[in-house]
Structures are given as C-alpha cells and as structure tokens.
C-alpha positions as a Markdown table, in Angstrom:
| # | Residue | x | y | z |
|---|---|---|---|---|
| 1 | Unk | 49.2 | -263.8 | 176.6 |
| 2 | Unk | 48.4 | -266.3 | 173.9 |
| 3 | Unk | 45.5 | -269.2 | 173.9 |
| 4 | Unk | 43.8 | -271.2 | 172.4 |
| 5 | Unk | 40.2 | -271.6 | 172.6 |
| 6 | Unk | 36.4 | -272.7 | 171.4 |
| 7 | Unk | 33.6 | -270.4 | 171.3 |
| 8 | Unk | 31.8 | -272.2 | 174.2 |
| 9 | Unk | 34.9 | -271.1 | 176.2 |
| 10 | Unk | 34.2 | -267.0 | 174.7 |
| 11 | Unk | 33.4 | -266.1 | 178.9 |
| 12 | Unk | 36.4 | -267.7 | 181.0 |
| 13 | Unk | 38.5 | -266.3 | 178.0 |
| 14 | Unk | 37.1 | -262.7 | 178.7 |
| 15 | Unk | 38.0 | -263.4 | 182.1 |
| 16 | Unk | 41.1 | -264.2 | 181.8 |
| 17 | Unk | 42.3 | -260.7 | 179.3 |
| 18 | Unk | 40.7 | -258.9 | 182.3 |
| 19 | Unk | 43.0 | -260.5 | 184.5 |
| 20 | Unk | 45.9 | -259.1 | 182.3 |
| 21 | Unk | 44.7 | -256.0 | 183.0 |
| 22 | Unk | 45.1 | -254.5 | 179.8 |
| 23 | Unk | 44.8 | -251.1 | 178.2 |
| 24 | Unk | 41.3 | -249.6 | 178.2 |
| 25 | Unk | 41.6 | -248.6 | 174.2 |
| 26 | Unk | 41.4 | -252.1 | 173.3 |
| 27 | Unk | 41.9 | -253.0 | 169.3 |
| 28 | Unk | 40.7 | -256.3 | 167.5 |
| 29 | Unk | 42.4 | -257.8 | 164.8 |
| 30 | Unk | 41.1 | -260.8 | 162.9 |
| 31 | Unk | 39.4 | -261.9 | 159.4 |
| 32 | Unk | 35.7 | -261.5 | 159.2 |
| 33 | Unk | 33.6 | -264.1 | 161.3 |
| 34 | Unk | 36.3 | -265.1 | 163.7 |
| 35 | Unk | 34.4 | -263.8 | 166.6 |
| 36 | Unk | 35.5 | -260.4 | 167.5 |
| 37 | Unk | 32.2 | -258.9 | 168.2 |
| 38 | Unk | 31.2 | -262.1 | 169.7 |
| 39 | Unk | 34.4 | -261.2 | 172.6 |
| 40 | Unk | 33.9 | -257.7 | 172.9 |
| 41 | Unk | 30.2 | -259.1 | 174.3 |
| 42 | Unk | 31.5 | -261.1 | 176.4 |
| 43 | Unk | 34.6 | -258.6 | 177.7 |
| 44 | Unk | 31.5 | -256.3 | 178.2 |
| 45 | Unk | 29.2 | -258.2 | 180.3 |
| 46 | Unk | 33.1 | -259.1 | 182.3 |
| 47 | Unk | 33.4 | -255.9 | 182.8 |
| 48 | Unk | 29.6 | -255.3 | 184.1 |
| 49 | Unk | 27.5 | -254.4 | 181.4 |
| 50 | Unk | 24.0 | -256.2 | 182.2 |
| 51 | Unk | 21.9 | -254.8 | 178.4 |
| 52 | Unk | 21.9 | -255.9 | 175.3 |
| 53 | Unk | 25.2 | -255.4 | 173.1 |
| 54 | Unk | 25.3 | -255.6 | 169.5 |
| 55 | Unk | 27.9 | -254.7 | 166.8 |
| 56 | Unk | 27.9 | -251.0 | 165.6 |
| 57 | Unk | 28.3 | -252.0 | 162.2 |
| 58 | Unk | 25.8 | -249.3 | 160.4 |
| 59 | Unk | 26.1 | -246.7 | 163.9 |
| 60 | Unk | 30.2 | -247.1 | 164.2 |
| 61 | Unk | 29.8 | -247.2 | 167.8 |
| 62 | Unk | 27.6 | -248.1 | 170.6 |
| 63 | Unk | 27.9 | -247.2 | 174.2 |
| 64 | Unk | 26.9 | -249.3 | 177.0 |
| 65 | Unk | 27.0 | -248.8 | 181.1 |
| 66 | Unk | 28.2 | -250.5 | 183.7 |
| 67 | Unk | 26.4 | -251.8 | 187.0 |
| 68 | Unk | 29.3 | -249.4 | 188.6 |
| 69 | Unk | 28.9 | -246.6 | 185.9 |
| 70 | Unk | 31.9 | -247.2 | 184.1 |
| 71 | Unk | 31.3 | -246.6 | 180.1 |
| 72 | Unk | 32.3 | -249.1 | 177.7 |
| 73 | Unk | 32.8 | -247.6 | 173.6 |
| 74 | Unk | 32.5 | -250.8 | 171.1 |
| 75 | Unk | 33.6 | -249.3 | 167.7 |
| 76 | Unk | 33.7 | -251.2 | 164.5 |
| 77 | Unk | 35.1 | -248.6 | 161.8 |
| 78 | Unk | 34.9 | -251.2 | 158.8 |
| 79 | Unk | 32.3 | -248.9 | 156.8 |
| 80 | Unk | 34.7 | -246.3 | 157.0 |
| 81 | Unk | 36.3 | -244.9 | 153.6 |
| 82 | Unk | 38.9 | -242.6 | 155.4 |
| 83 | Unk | 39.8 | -241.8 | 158.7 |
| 84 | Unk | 38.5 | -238.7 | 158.3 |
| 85 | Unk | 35.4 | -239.7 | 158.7 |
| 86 | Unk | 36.0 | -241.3 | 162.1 |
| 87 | Unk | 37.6 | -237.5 | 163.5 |
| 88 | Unk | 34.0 | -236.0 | 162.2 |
| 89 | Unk | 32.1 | -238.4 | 164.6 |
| 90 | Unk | 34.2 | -237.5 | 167.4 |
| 91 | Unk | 36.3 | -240.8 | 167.6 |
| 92 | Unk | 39.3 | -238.9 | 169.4 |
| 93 | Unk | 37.4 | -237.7 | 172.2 |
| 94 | Unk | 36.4 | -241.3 | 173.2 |
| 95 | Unk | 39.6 | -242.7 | 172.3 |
| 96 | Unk | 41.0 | -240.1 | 174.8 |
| 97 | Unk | 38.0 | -240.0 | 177.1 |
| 98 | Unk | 40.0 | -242.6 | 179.9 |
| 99 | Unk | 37.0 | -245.3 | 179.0 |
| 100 | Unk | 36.9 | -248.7 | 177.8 |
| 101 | Unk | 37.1 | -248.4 | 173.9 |
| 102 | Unk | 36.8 | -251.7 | 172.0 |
| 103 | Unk | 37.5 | -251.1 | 168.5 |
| 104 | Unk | 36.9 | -253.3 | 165.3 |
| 105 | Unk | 38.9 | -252.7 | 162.2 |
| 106 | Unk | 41.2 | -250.0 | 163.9 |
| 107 | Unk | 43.6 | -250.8 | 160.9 |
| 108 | Unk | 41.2 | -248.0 | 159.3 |
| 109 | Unk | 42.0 | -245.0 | 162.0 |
| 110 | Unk | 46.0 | -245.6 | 162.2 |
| 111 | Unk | 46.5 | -242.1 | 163.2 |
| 112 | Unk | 44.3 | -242.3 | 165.9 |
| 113 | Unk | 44.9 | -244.3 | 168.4 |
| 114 | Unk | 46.6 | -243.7 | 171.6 |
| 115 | Unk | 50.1 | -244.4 | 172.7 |
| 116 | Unk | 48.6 | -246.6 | 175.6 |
| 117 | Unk | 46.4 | -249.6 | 174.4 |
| 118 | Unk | 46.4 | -253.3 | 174.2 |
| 119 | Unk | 45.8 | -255.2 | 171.2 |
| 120 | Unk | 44.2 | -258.5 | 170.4 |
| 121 | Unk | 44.6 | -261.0 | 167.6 |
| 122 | Unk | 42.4 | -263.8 | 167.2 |
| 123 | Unk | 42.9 | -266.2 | 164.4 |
| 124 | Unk | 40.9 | -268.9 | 162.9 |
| 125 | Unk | 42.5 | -272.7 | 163.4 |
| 126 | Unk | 41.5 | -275.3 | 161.2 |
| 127 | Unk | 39.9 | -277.3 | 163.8 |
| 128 | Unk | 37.4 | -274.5 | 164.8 |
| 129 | Unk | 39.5 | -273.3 | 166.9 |
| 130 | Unk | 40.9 | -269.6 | 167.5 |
| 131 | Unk | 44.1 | -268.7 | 168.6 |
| 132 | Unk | 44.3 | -265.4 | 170.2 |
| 133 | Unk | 47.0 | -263.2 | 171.3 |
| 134 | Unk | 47.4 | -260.2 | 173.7 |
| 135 | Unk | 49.9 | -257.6 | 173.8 |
C-alpha cells in the first residue's frame, strides 16, 4: 500500500492500514518529526484504545487497552545504546506475546524482531506532505 497524505487526514489513514490487515509487530521508519508517534495514536484509538497515548520516549514502552481487551505495546527504542538493553527490559516477550507492538526506531533491535510483521515508511514531501508505504 502506498499514499499520500496531510496530517489532518492522520485518522482515515489509520483506517485504511487496518483495512490491510497487517502484521500485529508493526515497525515505523521515518526521520524525526515526520509523524510516527502522531500515527501510532491514531492506529491505537482505530484499533479501540479510548486513554491517553503518548510516546515512550524516556519509558521505551507504554501499554494501553482496548474497549475489547486487546493490548496494544507502542515502543520507541531511540534512547537505546545496544540492543541489549532492549532484551533486559523484556522486549522479546512482547514482540512474541501475539499483541499489537508498534515500534519506533526498530532499526536499533535488528535481531529482534519477528519473522511475521509489517512495516511502515512515512516520508516527508516538500509540500508538507508525507508519503507512506506499507509492506
């Protein structure tokens, strides 16, 4: 899937990648800024979480609930100086818990992540715009 889209379209775009029905290990790539966090918020609240989300910058992940009790994982593993440091916080277990698992900066935890997940790319256009593709 490939698209092209403004932020004020962020929600139909969310519902359109869970019409793809993609992998639940979900990895981000994109520069700083380009609004990764800002789709993973909206993929969440798709998806039928009604609290607050935020990035999980400083905690390296956050884990929300669903009106159905499904459990989301947002990771952003920028911080991280090795992957190492991702295994001591347990990141294989929710990678491998059957979960949603959004994950920032999964560039960082290579050896990682599963066989089965999707991966988005969003890309900033010079008119504003981003360009995002899923595979």
């Amino acid at each position: 899937m490939e698209i092209t889209f403004s932020l004020d379209e962020i929600n139909d775009v969310a519902q359109l990648i869970i019409a793809e029905n993609p992998n639940k290990v979900m990895l981000f790539h994109g520069e700083m800024g380009v609004g990764k966090t800002t789709l993973i918020k909206a993929l969440a609240k798709k998806i039928g979480v009604n609290g607050a989300t935020s990035s999980p910058t400083f905690s390296l992940v956050n884990e929300y609930q669903t009106s159905d009790n499904q459990i989301v994982y947002h990771f952003d593993f920028y911080r991280l100086k090795i992957e190492t440091e991702a295994l001591d916080m347990g990141a294989d277990e929710y990678l491998y818990s059957g979960h949603w698992c959004f994950i920032e900066w999964a560039e960082k935890i290579p050896n990682l992540i599963p066989d089965s997940h999707s991966v988005i790319t969003i890309k900033l256009l010079s008119d504003g715009k981003r360009s995002l593709t899923l595979i």
